[in-house]
XYZ file of C-alpha atoms in Angstrom:
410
model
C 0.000 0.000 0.000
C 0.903 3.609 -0.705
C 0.864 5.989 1.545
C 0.249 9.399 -0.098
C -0.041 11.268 3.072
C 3.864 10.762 3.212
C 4.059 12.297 -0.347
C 3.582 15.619 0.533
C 5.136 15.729 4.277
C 8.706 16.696 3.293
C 10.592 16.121 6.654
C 8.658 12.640 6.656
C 10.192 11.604 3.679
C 13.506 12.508 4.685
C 13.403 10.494 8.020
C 12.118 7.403 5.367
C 14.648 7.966 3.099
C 17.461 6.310 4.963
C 19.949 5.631 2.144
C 19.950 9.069 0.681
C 17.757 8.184 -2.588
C 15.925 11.586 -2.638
C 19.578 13.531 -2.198
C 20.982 11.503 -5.241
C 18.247 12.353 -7.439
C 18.695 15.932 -6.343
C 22.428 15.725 -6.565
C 22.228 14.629 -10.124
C 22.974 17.750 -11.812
C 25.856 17.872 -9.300
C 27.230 14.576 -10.134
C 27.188 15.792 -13.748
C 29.369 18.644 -13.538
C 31.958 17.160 -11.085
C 32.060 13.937 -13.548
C 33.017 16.727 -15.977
C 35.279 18.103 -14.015
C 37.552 14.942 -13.239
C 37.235 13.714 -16.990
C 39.435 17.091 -17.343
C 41.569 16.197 -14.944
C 42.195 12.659 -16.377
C 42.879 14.500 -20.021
C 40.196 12.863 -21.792
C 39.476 16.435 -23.992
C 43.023 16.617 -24.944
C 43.034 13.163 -26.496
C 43.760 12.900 -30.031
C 42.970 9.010 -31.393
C 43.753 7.863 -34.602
C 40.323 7.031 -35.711
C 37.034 4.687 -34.468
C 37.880 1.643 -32.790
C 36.142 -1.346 -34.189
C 34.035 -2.393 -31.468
C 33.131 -0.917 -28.169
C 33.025 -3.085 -25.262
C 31.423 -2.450 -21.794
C 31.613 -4.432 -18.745
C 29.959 -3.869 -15.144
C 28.353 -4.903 -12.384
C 24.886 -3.429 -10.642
C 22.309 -1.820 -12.245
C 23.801 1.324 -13.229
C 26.249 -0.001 -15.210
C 23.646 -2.203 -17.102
C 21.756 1.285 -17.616
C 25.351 2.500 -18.863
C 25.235 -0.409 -21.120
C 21.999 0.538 -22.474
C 22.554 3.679 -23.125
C 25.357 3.983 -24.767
C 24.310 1.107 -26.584
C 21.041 3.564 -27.800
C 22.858 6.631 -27.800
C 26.125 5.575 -30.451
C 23.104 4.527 -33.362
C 24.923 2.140 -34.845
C 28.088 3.889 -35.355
C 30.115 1.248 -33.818
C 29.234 -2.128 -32.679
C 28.604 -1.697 -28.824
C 28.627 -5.208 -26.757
C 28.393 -5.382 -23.014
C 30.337 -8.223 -21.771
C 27.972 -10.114 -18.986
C 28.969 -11.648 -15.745
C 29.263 -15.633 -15.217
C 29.302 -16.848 -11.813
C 28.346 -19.038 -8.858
C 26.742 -16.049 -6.925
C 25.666 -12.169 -7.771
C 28.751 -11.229 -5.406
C 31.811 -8.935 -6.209
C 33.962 -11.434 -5.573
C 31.876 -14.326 -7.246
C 31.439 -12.306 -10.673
C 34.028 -13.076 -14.103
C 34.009 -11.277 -17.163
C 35.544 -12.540 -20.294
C 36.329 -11.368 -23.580
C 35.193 -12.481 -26.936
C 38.183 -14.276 -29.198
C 37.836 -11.611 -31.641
C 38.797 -8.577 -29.171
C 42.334 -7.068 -30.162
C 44.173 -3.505 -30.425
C 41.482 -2.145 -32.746
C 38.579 -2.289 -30.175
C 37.861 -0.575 -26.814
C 36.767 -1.847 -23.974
C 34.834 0.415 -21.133
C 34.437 -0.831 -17.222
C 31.968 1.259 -15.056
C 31.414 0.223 -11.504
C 30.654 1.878 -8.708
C 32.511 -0.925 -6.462
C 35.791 -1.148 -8.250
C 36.858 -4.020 -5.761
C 35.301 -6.313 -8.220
C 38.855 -9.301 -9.008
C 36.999 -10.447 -12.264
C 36.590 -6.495 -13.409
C 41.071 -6.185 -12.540
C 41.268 -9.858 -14.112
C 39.558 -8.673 -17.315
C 41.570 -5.230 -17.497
C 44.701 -7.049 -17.530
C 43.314 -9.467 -19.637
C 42.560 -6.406 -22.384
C 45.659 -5.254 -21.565
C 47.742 -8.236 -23.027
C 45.441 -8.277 -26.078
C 46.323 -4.680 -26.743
C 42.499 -3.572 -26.605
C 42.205 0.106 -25.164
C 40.811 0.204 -21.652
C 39.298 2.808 -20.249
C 37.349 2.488 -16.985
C 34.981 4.890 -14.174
C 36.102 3.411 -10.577
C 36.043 5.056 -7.475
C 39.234 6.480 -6.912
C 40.410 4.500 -3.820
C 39.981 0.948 -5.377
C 41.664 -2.261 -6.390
C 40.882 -1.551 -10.070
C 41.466 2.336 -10.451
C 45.116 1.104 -9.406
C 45.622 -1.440 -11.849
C 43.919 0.348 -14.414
C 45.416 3.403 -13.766
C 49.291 2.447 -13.520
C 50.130 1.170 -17.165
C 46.928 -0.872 -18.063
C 44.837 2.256 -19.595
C 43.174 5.346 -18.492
C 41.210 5.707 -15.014
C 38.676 8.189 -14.364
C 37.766 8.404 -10.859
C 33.994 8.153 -10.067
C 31.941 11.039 -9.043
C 30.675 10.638 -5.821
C 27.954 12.237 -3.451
C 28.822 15.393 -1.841
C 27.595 16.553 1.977
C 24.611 18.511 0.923
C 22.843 19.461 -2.769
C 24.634 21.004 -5.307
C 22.853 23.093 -7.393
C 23.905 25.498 -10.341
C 24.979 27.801 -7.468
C 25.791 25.497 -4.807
C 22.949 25.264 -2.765
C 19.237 23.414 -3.629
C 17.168 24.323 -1.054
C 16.408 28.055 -3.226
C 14.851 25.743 -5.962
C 13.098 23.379 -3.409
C 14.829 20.763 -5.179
C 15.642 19.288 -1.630
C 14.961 21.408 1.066
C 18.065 21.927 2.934
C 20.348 24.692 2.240
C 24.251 24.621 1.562
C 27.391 27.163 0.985
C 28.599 26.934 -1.767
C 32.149 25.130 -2.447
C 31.124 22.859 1.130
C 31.764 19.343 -0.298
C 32.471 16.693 1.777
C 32.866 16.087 5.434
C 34.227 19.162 7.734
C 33.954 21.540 4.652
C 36.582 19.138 2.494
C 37.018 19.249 -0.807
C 36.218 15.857 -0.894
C 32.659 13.727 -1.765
C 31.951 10.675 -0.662
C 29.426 8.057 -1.212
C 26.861 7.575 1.630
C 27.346 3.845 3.030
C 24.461 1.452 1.517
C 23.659 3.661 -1.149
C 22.096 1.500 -3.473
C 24.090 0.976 -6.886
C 20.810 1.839 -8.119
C 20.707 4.779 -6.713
C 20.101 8.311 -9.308
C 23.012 9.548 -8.583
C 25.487 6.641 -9.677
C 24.286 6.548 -13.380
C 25.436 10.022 -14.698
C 28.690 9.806 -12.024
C 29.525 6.410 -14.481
C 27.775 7.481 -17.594
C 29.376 10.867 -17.908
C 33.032 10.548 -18.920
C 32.247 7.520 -20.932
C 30.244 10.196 -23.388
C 33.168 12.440 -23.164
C 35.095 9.881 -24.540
C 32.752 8.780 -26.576
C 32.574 12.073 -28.235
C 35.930 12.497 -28.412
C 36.685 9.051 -30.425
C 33.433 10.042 -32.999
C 30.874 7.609 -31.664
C 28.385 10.485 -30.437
C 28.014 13.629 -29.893
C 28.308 14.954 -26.551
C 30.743 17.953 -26.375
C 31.435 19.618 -22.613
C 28.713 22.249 -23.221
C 26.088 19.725 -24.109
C 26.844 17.767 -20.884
C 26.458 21.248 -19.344
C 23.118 21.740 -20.444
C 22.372 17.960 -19.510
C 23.440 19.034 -15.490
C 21.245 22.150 -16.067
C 18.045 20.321 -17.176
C 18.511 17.850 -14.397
C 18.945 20.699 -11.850
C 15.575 21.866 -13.319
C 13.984 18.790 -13.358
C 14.986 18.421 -9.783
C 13.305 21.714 -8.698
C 10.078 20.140 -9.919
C 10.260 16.832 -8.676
C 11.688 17.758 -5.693
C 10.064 16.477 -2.026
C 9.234 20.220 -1.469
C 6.707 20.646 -4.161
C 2.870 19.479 -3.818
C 2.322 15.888 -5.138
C -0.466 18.328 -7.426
C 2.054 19.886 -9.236
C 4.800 17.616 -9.005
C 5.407 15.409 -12.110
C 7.304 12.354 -10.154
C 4.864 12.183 -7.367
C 1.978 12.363 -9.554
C 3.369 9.416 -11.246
C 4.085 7.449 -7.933
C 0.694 7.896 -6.468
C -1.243 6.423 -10.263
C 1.602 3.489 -10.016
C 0.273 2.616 -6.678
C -1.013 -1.066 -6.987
C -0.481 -0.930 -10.757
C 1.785 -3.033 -13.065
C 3.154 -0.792 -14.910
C 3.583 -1.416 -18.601
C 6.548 1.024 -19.746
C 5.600 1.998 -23.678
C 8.700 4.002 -25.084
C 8.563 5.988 -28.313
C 11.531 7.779 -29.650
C 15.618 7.279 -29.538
C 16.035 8.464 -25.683
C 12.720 7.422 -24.401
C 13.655 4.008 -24.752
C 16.775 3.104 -22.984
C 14.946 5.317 -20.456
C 11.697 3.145 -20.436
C 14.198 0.066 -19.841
C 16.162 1.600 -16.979
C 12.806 2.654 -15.254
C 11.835 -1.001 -14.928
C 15.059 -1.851 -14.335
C 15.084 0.415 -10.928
C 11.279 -0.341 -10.121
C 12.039 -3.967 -9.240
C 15.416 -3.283 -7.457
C 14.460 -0.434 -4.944
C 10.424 -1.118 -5.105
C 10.462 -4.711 -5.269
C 7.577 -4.005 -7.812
C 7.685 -5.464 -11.293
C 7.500 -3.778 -14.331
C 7.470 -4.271 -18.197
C 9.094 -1.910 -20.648
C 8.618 -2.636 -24.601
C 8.958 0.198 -27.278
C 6.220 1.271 -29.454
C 4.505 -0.147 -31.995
C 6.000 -3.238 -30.818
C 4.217 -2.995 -27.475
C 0.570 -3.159 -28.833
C 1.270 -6.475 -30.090
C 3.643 -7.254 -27.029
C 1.122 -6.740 -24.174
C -2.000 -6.709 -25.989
C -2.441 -10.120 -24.030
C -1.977 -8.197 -20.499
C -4.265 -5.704 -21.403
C -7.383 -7.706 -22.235
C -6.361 -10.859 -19.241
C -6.261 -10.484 -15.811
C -4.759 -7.141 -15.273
C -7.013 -5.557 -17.208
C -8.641 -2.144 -15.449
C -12.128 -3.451 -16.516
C -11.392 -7.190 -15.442
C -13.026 -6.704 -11.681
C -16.075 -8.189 -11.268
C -19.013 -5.593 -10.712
C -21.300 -8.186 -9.197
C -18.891 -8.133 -6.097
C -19.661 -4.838 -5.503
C -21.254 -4.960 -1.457
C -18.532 -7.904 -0.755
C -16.120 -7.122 2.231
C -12.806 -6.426 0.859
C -11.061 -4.942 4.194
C -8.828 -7.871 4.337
C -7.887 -8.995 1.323
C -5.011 -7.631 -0.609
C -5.386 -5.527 -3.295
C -5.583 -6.535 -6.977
C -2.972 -5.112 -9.007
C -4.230 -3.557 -12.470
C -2.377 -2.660 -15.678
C -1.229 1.277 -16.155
C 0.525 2.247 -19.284
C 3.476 4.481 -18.825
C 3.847 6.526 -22.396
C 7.552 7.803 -22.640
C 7.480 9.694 -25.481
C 10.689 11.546 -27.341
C 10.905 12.618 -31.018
C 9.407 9.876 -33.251
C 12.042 7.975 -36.141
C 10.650 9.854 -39.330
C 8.117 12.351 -37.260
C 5.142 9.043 -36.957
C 3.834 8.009 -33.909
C 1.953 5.286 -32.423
C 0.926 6.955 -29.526
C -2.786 7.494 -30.710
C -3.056 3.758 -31.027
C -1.130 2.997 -27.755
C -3.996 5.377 -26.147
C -7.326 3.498 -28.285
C -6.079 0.436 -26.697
C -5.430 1.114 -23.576
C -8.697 3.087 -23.081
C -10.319 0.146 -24.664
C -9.326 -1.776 -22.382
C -9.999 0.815 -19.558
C -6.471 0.688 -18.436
C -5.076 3.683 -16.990
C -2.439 5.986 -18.515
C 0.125 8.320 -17.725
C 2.570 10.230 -20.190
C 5.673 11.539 -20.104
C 7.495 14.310 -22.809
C 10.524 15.991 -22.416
C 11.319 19.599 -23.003
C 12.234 20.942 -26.234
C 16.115 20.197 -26.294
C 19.045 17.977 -27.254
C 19.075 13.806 -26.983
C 21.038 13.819 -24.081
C 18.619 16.416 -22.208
C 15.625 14.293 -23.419
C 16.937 11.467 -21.815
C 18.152 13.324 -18.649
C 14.666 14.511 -18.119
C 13.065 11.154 -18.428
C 15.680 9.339 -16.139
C 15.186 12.102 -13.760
C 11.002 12.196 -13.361
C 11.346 8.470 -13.303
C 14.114 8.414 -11.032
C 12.394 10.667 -8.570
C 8.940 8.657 -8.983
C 10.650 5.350 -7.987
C 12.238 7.151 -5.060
C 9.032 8.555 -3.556
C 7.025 4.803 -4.584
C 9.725 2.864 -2.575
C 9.625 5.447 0.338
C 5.834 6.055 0.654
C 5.147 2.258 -0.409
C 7.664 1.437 2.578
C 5.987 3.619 5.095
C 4.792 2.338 8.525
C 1.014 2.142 9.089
């Protein structure tokens, strides 16, 4: 059960929020521009390669690098073939996890590690592995760990992970004059005792808001800079800036009636939510918002991309988690103890159609026609990257507030 009460009592939802989900979403803006800042340091932007590689590999563990893996998957269109190399193991541990690489990976390919663990053996096993090959290894590690040090000494290029500072960042250094948060901070106040230095709150969740754009980030720069996308530094800017903004309207502050991320929380409530993407960054976005659903909501979720979705979950719609499929002759029964039934609700991400056609008329007839319940989602008028940031971010924020209102005590 939801409780929306909780939604709109801000200083409730911060005692809930024990692991710091609602400051990561906030901070994601932050994250952003200090990623930025430390892919300068490690002299990605002065790079000059030699042309594309071949092949681009990624390899991870957690959820955010998967949604790495996705994305830049979605985001390179086929310029490059993009594989992401999954784990084998006895167990989902660090420790337990081994990456491998295909037969055909030499000194004309790349190969990307994101983790925000970097204590992984099979993640140092598999640099050194690339290394020997001659591939090109580039990885995003926290900056104390057992990889950034093998990595970083002669195996390939380290970029130290962005982590979460003491407070919220904003554009200006301090959230609380956007209500993005609530809580106000000086600007240039980092880390613990006014340090310079950020830290990651412990049992953060990997799937936490925040870790995605603090791995994502200098992997675009890079990116960019080898011809795969386009994502210069002042387009990574304006990504920081739309998430700031994003954040100042999604932000525990602001009513659940004008707030885009806890309207959607409260219609998810005791919904399946069927994730219909249209449009280049709407769907890696779709993907990663189930993705995060089941891992801090426990709540499952199915993302498929328009038109293929009609076809997809046409079945779901018209079966037993229909909206109309309750029986009205039950009407005057007692239902005080039972649980409640869980009911399709279409989640429309929408970004610019391929070729200006969309299905989204037809994804509405048949969801109506079905009564099932829909929400939509559009992004701002802007770039790919600040499409996508916008999506991640109200979904982000929604999952946040459904796991801490859905987690509430009676």
């Amino acid at each position: 059960m939801l409780d929306e009460s909780l939604l709109d009592a801000p200083d409730a939802l911060a005692r809930a929020d024990r692991d710091g989900l609602l400051r990561g979403a906030a901070e994601a803006g932050a994250r952003v521009r200090t990623a930025l800042r430390h892919t300068a340091e490690a002299g990605i932007a002065g790079l000059a390669p030699e042309g594309r590689p071949r092949a681009v590999l990624i390899a991870g563990s957690g959820a955010a690098a998967t949604g790495v893996a996705d994305l830049i998957t979605a985001l390179t269109a086929n310029a490059a073939p993009v594989t992401r190399l999954r784990p084998t193991g006895v167990a989902a541990a660090a420790g337990a996890l081994r990456w491998a690489l295909p037969g055909w990976a030499g000194p004309v390919d790349l190969l990307l590690i994101a983790t925000t663990e970097g204590s992984e053996p099979g993640l140092s096993l598999l640099a050194e592995q690339a290394y020997r090959r001659g591939c090109t290894v580039v990885a995003v590690a926290p900056r104390q760990s057992p990889l950034s040090e093998i990595v970083g000494g002669t195996h390939g290029l380290m970029v130290p992970m962005a982590t979460a500072p003491n407070g919220q960042h904003g554009q200006n250094g301090a959230y609380a004059q956007n209500g993005a948060y609530g809580q106000s901070v000086e600007p240039g106040q980092y880390g613990r005792d006014g340090s310079d230095e950020w830290y990651e709150p412990e049992g953060t969740p990997a799937a936490g808001p925040g870790a995605l754009w603090a791995l994502l980030v200098p992997l675009l720069a890079l990116l960019d800079r080898v011809g795969l996308l386009t994502a210069p530094a002042e387009t990574l800017q304006l990504v920081a800036d739309r998430l700031d903004r994003t954040a100042e309207r999604c932000g525990p502050a602001i009513a659940t009636y004008s707030n885009p991320a806890k309207t959607l929380a409260a219609e998810l409530a005791d919904s399946l939510p069927l994730i219909w993407t249209e449009g280049p960054a709407a769907a890696p976005a779709g993907r990663r918002f189930a993705a995060v659903l089941a891992e801090l909501t426990g709540r499952p979720a199915l993302a498929a991309e328009l038109p293929e979705a009609l076809t997809a979950h046409s079945a779901l719609l018209a079966g037993h988690f229909a909206g109309g499929a309750a029986d009205p002759d039950d009407f005057f029964r007692d239902r005080v103890e039972e649980p409640q039934a869980w009911r399709a609700r279409v989640i429309l991400l929408r970004d610019r159609p391929a070729g200006g056609l969309t299905a989204a008329p037809a994804a509405r007839e048949l969801a109506l026609g079905h009564d099932t319940a829909i929400s939509e989602l559009e992004p701002e008028e802007g770039s790919e990257l600040e499409s996508l940031a916008e999506l991640v971010a109200v979904t982000d924020f929604a999952t946040v507030y459904l796991a801490l209102a859905g987690a509430a005590p009676e």
